[in-house]
Coordinates of C-alpha atoms and ligand atoms in Angstrom, one line a residue:
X16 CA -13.3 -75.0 49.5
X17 CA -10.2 -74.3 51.1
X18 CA -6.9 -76.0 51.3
X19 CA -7.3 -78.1 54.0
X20 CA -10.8 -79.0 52.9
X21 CA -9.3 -80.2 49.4
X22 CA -6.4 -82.0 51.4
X23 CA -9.7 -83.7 53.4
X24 CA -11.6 -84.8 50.4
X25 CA -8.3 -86.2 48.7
X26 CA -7.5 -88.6 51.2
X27 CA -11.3 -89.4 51.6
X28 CA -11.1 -90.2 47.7
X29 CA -8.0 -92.6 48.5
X30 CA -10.0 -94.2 51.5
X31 CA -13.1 -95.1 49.1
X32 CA -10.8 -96.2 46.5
X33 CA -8.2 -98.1 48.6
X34 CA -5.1 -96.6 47.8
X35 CA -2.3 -95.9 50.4
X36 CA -1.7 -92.5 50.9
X37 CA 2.2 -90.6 51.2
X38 CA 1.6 -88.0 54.0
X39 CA 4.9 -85.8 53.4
X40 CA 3.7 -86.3 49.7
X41 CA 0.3 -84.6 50.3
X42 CA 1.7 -81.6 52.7
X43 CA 4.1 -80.6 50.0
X44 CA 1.5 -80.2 47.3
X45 CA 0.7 -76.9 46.0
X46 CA -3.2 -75.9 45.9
X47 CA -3.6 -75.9 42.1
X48 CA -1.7 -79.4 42.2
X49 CA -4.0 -80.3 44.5
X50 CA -7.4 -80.3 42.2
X51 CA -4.9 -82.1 39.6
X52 CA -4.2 -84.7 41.7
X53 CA -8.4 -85.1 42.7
X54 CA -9.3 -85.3 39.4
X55 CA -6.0 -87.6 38.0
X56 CA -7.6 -90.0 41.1
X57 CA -11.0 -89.7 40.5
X58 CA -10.4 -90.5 36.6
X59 CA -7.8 -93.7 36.6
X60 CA -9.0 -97.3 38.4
X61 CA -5.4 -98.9 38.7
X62 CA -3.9 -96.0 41.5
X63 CA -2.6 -98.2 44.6
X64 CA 0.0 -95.2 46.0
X65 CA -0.5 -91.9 46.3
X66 CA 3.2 -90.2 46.7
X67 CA 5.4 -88.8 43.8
X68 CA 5.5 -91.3 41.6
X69 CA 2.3 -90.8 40.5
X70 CA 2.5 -87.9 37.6
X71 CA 5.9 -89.9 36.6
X72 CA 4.1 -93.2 35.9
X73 CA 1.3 -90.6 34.3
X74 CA 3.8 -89.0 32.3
X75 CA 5.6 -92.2 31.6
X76 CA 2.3 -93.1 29.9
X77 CA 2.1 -90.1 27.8
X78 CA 5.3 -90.5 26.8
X79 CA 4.9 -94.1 25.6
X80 CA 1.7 -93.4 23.7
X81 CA 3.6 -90.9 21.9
X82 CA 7.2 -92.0 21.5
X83 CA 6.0 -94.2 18.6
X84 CA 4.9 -91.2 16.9
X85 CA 7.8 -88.9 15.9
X86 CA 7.5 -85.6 14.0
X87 CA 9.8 -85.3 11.4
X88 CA 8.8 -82.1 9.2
X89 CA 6.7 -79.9 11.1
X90 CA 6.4 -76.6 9.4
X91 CA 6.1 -73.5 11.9
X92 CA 4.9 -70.3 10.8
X93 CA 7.2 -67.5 10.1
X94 CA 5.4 -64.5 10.1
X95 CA 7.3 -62.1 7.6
X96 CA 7.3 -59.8 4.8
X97 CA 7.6 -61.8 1.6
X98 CA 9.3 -60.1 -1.5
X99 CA 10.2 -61.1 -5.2
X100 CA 14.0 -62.1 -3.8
X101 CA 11.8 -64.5 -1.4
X102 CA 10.2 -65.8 -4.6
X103 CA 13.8 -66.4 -6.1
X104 CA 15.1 -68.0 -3.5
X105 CA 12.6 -70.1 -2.7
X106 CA 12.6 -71.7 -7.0
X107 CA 16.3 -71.8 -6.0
X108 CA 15.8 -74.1 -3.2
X109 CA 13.3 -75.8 -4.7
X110 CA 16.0 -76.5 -8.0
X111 CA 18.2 -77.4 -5.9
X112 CA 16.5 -79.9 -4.0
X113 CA 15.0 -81.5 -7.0
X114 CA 18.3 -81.3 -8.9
X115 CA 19.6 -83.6 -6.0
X116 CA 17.2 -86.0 -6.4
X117 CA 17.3 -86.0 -10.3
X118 CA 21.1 -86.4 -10.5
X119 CA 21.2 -89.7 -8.7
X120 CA 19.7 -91.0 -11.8
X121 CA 22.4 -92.3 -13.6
X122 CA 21.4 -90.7 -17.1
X123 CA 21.7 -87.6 -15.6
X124 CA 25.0 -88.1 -13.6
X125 CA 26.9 -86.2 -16.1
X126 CA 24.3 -83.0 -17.0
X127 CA 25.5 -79.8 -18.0
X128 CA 24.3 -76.3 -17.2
X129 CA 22.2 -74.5 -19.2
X130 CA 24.5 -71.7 -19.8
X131 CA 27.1 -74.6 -21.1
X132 CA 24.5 -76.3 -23.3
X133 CA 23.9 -72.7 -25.3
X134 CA 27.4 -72.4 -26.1
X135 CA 27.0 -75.9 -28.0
X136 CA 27.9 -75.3 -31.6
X137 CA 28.3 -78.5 -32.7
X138 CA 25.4 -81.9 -32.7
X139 CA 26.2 -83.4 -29.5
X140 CA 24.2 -85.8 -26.5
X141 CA 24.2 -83.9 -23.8
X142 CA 22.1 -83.9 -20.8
X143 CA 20.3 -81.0 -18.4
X144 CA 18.2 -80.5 -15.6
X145 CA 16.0 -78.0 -14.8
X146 CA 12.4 -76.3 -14.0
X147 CA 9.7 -76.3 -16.9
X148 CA 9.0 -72.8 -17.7
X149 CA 6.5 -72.9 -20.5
X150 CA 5.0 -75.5 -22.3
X151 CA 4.1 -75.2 -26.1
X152 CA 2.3 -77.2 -28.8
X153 CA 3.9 -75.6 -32.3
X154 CA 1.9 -75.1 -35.4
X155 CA 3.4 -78.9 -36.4
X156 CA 2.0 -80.6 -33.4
X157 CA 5.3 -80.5 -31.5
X158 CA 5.8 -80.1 -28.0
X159 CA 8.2 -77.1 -27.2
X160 CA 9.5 -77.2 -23.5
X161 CA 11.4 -74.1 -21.8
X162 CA 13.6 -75.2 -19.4
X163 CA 15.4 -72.9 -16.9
X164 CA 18.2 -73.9 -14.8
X165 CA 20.0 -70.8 -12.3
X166 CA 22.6 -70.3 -15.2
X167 CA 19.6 -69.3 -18.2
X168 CA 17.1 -70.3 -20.0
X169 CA 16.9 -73.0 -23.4
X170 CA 14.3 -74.5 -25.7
X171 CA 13.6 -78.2 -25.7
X172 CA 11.9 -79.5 -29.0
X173 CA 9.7 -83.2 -28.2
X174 CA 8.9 -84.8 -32.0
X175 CA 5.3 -85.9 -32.1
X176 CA 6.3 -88.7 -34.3
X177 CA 8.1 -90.1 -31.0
X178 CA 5.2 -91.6 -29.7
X179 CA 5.7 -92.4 -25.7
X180 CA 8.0 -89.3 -25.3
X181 CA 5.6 -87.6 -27.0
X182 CA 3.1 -88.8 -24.8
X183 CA 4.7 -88.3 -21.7
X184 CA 5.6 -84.6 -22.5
X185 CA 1.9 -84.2 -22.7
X186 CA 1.6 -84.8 -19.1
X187 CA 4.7 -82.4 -18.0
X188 CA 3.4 -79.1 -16.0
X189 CA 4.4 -75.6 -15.5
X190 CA 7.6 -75.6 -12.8
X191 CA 8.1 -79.4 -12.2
X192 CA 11.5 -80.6 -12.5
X193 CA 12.7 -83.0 -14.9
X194 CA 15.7 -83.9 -16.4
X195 CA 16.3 -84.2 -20.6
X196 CA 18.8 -86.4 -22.4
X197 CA 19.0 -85.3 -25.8
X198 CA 21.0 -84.1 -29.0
X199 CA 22.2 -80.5 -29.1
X200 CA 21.1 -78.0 -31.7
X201 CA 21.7 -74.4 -32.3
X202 CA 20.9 -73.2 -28.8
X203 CA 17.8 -76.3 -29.1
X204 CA 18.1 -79.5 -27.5
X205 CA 16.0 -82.3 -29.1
X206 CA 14.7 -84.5 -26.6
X207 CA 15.6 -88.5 -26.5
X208 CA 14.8 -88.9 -23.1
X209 CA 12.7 -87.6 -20.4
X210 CA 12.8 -88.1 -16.5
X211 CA 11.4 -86.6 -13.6
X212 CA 12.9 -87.6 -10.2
X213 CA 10.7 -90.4 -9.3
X214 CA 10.7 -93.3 -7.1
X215 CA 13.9 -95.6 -7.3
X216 CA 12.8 -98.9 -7.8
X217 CA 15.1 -100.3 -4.5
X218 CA 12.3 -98.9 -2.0
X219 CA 11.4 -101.6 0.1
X220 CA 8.0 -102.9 1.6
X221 CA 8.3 -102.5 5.3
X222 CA 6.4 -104.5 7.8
X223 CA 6.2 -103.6 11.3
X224 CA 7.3 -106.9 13.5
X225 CA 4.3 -106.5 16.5
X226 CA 0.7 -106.2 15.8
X227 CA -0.8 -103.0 15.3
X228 CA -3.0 -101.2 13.5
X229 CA -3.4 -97.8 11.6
X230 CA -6.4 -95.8 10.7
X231 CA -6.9 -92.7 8.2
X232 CA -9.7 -91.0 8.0
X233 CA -10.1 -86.9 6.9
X234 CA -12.4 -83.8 6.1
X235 CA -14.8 -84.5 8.8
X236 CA -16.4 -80.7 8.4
X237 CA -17.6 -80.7 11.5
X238 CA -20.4 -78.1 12.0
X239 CA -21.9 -78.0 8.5
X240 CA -25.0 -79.8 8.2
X241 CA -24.4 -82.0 5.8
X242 CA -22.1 -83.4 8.7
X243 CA -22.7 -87.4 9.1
X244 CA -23.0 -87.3 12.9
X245 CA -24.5 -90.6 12.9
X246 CA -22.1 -91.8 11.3
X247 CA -19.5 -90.7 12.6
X248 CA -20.6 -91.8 16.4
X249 CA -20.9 -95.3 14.7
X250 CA -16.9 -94.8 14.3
X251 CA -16.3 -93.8 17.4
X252 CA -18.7 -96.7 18.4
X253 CA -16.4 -99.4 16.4
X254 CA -12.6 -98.1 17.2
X255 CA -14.1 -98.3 20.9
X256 CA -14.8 -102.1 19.9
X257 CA -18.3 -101.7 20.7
X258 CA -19.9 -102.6 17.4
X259 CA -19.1 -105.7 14.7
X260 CA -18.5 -109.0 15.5
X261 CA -15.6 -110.3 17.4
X262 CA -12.7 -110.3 14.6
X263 CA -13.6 -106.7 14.7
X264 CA -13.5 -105.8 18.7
X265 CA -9.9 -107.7 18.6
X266 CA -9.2 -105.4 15.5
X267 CA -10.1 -102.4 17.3
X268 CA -8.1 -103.2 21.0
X269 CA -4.7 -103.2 18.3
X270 CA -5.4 -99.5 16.8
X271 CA -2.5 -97.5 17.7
X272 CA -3.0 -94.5 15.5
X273 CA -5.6 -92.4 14.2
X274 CA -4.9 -89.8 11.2
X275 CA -7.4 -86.9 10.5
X276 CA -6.1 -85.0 7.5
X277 CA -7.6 -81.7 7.5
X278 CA -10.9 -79.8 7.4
X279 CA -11.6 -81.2 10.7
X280 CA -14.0 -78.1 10.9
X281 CA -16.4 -77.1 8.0
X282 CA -15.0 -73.2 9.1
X283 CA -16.7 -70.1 8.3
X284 CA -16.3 -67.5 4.9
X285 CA -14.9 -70.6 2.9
X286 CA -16.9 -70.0 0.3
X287 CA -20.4 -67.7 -0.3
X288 CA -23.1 -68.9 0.8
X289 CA -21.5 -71.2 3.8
X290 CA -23.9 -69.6 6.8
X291 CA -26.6 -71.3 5.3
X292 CA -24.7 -74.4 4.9
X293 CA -23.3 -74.6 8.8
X294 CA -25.4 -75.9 11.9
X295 CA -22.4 -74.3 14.4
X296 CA -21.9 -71.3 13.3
X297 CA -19.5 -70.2 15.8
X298 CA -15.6 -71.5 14.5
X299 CA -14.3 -72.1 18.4
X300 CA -17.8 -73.8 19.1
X301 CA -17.0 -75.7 16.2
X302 CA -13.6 -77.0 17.4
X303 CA -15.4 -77.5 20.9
X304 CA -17.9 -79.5 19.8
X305 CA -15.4 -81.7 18.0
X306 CA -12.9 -82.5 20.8
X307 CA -15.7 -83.5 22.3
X308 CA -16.8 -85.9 19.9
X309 CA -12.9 -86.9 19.5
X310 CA -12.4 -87.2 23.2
X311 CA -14.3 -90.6 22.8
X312 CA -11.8 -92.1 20.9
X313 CA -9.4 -94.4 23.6
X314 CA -6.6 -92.4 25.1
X315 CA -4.0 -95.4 24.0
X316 CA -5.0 -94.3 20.4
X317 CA -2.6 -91.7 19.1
X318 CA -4.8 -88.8 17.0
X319 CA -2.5 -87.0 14.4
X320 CA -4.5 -84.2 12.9
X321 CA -3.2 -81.2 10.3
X322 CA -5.1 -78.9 9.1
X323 CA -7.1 -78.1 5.8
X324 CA -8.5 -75.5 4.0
X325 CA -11.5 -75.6 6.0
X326 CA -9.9 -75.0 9.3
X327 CA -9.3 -71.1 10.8
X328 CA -6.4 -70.3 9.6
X329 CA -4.8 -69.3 5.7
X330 CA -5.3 -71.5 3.6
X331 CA -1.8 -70.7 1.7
X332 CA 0.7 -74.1 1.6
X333 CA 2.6 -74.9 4.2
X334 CA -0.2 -74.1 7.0
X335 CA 1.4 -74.3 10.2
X336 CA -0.6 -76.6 13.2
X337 CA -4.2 -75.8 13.9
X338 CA -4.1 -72.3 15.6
X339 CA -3.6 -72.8 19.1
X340 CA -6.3 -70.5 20.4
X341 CA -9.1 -71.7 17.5
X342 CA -8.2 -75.4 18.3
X343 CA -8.1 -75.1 22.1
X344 CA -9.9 -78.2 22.9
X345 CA -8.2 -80.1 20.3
X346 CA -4.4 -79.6 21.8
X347 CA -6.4 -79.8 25.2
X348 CA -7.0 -83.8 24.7
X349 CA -4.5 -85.7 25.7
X350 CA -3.6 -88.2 22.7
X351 CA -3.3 -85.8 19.9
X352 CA -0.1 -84.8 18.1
X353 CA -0.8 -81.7 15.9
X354 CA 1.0 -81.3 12.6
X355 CA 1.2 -79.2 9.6
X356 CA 0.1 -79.5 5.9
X357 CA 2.0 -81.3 4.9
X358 CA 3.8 -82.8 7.8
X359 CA 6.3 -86.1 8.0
X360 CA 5.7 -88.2 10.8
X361 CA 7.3 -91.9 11.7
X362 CA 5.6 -94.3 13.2
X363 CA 5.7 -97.6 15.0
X364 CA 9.4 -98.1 15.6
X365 CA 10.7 -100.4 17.9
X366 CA 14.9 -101.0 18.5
X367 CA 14.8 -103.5 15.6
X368 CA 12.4 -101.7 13.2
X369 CA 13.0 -98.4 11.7
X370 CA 9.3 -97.3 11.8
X371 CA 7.1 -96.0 8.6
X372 CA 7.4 -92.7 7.5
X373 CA 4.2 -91.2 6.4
X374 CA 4.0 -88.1 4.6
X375 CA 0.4 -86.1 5.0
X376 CA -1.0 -83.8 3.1
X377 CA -4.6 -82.6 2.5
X378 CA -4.7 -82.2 -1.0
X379 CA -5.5 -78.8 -2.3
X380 CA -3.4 -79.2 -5.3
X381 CA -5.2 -82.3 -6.5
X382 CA -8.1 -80.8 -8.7
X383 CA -5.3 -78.8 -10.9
X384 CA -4.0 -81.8 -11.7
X385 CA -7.5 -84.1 -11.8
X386 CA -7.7 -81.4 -14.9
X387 CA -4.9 -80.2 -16.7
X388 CA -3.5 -83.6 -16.8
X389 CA -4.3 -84.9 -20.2
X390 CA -4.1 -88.6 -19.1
X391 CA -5.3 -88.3 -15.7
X392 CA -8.7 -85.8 -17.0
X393 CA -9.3 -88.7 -19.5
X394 CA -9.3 -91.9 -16.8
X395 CA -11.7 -90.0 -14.9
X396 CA -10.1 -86.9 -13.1
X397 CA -11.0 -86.2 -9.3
X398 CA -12.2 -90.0 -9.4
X399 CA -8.6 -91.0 -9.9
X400 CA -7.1 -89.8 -6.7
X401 CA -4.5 -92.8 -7.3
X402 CA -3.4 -90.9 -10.8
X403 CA -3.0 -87.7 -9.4
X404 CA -0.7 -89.0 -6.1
X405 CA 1.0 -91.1 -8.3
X406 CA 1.8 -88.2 -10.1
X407 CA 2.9 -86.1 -7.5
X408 CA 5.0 -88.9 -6.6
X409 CA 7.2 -89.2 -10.0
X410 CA 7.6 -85.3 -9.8
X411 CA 8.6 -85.6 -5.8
X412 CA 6.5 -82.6 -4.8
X413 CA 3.2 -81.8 -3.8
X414 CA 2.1 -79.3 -5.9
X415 CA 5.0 -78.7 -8.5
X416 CA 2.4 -76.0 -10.8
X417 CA 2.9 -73.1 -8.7
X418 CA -0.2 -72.2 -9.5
X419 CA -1.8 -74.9 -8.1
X420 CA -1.9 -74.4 -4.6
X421 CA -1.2 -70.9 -2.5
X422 CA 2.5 -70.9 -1.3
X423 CA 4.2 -69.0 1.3
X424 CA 7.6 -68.8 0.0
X425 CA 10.0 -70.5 1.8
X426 CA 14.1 -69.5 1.3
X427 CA 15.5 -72.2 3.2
X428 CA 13.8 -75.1 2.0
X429 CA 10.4 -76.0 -0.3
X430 CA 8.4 -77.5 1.8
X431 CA 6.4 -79.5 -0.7
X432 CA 9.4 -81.0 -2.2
X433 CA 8.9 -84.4 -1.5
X434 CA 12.8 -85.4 -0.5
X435 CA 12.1 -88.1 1.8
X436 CA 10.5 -91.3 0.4
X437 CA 7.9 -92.0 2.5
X438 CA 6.1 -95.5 3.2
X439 CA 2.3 -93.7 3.0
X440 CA 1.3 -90.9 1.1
X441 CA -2.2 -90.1 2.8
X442 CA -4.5 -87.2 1.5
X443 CA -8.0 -85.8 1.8
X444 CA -9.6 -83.2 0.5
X445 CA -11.1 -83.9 -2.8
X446 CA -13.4 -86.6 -0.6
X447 CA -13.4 -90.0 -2.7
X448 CA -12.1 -92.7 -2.0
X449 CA -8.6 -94.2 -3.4
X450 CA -6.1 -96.7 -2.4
X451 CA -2.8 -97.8 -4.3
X452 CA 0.6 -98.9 -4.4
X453 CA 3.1 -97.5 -6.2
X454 CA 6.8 -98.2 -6.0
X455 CA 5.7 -100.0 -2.6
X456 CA 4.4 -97.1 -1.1
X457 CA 0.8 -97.1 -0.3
X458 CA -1.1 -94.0 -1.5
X459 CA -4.4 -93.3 0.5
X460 CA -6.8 -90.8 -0.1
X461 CA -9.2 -90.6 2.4
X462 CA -12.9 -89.4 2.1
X463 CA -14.9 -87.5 4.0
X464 CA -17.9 -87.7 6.5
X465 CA -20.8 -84.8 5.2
X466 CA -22.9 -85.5 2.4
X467 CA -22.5 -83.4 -1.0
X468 CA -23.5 -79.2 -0.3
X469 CA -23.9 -76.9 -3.6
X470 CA -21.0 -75.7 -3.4
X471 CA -19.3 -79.4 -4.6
X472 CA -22.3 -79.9 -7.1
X473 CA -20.6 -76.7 -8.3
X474 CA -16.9 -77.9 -8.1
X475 CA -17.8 -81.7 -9.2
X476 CA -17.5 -83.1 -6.5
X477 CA -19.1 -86.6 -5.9
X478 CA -18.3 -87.5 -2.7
X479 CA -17.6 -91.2 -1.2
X480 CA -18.5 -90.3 2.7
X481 CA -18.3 -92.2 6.0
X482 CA -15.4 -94.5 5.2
X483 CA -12.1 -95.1 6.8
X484 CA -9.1 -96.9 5.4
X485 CA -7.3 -99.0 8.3
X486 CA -3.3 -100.9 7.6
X487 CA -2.8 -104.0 9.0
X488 CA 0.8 -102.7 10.3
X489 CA 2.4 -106.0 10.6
X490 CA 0.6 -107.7 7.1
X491 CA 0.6 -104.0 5.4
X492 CA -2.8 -105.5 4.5
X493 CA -4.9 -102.4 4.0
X494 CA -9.4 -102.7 4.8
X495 CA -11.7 -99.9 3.9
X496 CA -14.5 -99.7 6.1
X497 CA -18.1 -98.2 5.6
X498 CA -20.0 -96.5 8.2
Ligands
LIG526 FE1 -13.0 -81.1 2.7
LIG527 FE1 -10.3 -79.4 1.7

């Protein structure tokens, strides 16, 4: 068809559809625009003018849908050589960022450097801060902790006859931060007091003044076979308010946003074994396939999605945005916002309300922690997604072991230092099911939507599928729903 013949079958569109056509508009079009402008009619009911206004009002919508989500941390890939010197200064940033934190706590306002604390020579209280370097039980059932600050290295001795110290050391881990009041030996501090950097007990509950909702849900796997299609088409089915009763259609109309944290795609060489586990073999088919699926969901409906270690790209912390050439038909659909892992988004504001700041991450750290974590491993482990977040929380980072998660070392900044407070903490990956407050921010871990393959009999994983957890954003009432 030529450009002419386009031109023809545009204002024959407008005819059949009633709406008034802007001559000089039409002339000045280009021919790609052209087919734009076809299809833009053919889709969208409420067109009365063709002329230029009508990509700005298009736009205008876009940028509506989306203003109410803003992207606060969104971690881009720096492709680069890492060295040690990386690895030094990124512990440095990391200190220093959790040093910040730490010293707004007013028993800490007046620590001391490590370097000064050595040259103690006579019984004193001091204070420190610093990164755990080893942990130790001695021959006497003590807990011996090496802290390390940029100035050196000292030993800090927790009593066993202390009983809640005591029992708080036992949860400390390799490389978090915490702070230590305590009496000064010969180049030994003996522990009084132990804090980690923590909540403050000021944050506030925030309540967004319109109506609105906010759904989470996460490691959809598409492509594997254990994949719950049917139940995931019976989501789609509800946020489209075409199933439930008619509390729940008026629910669905006031969804705003829609959070998918990571393993959107089951992915391919995860682990050994996966071919026979997968239905789509093909990684791009399987991004294909799910755009098409997510494509369903109502344009008005903000989708933020980061990635996980399922999806195509490394699986070392922070992972940038889906790739842009795996995830094509993801970035294609025009209500997505694409983040990292972790990311820090704010939603919902309005001029008179500030907006919740919601911090995502998937959660790879989580089953360190579900196990080396004396008091977590005992109230059940990976069933206690609320312990380990909560956890994560007091320490302010997301995987404060370094050997918990894979990290790309980062100079600047640590990226899983948790430095802003946000109002959700939403995670994935270990697919059960948890919900909690603490310090008035709701924790959410969201499940999954396959059934359990080998490989989690393997890794203990029982999962909780086909659920999503949706916020009341006005009430900060918070439903989980079963599919
Ligand atoms: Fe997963
Ligand atoms: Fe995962």
């Amino acid at each position: 068809m030529d450009y002419s013949e386009k031109k023809k079958e545009i204002i024959k569109l407008c005819f059949e559809k009633d709406i008034l056509v802007n001559p000089d508009f039409l002339n000045q079009l280009q021919e790609e625009e052209l087919e734009k402008i076809q299809r833009f009619i053919a889709e969208n009911e409420d067109i009365n003018f063709l002329d230029k206004n009508i990509f700005e009002n298009q736009n205008n919508e876009k940028q509506i849908n989306k203003s109410n989500v803003k992207v606060l941390f969104n971690y881009q890939e720096e492709s680069k050589k890492r060295t040690e010197q990386d690895f030094i200064a990124y512990f440095n940033s990391r200190y220093k960022a959790l040093e910040q934190i730490l010293k707004q706590r007013f028993e800490l306002q007046d620590a001391i450097s490590i370097n000064r604390a050595l040259a103690k020579t006579e019984k004193e209280t001091i204070s420190l801060i610093g990164l755990v370097e080893e942990k130790q039980i001695t021959k006497n059932g003590h807990i011996f902790i090496t802290l390390e600050d940029p100035t050196g290295k000292i030993r800090v001795l927790v009593n066993k006859d202390r009983k809640d110290l005591f029992q708080q050391a036992k949860d400390i881990v390799e490389d978090e931060a915490i702070g230590i009041k305590g009496t000064s030996g010969n180049k030994i501090v003996f522990a009084d007091n132990i804090l980690q950097p923590d909540i403050p007990l000021n944050k506030t509950l925030k309540k967004s003044k319109q109506e609105g909702y906010a759904v989470f849900i996460s490691d959809l796997h598409f492509g594997a076979k254990n994949f719950l299609r049917d139940k995931f088409e019976q989501f789609i089915k509800w946020i489209n308010g075409e199933v439930g009763g008619e509390e729940h259609k008026q629910i669905a109309k006031k969804i705003k946003y829609l959070f998918i944290v990571g393993d959107v795609v089951e992915g391919a060489g995860i682990y050994p074994g996966q071919e026979k586990d997968v239905f789509i073999e093909d990684i791009y088919e399987q991004y294909e396939e799910c755009a098409k699926i997510l494509s369903k969901i109502p344009s008005h409906i903000s989708i933020i999605i980061c990635p996980g270690n399922h999806d195509a790209m490394r699986i070392a912390e922070p992972q940038p945005p889906l790739y842009k050439d795996f995830a094509k038909p993801l970035y294609e659909l025009k209500n997505t916002v694409m983040v990292s892992n972790p990311a820090l988004l704010n939603i919902d504001s309005t001029p008179d309300f500030e907006g919740f700041d919601i911090l995502l991450y998937h959660g790879f750290s989580f089953p360190y922690y579900a196990d080396i974590v004396e008091s977590i491993r005992n109230e059940g482990g990976m069933e206690r997604s609320d312990l380990i977040m909560k956890f994560l929380l007091q320490r302010r980072h997301l995987a404060p072991s370094h050997s918990s998660t894979l990290t790309i070392p980062d100079a600047n900044k640590d990226p899983l230092v948790i430095d802003t407070i946000p109002d959700f903490f939403v995670t994935g990956h270990i697919h059960t099911l948890g919900f909690a407050e603490y310090k008035n921010i709701s924790m959410i871990n969201v499940s999954c939507w396959m059934t359990q393959t080998d490989d989690q009999i393997r890794r203990g994983i029982v999962p909780k599928p086909a659920r999503a957890v949706m916020v009341n954003l006005k009430t900060r009432r918070t439903k989980i729903l079963k599919f």
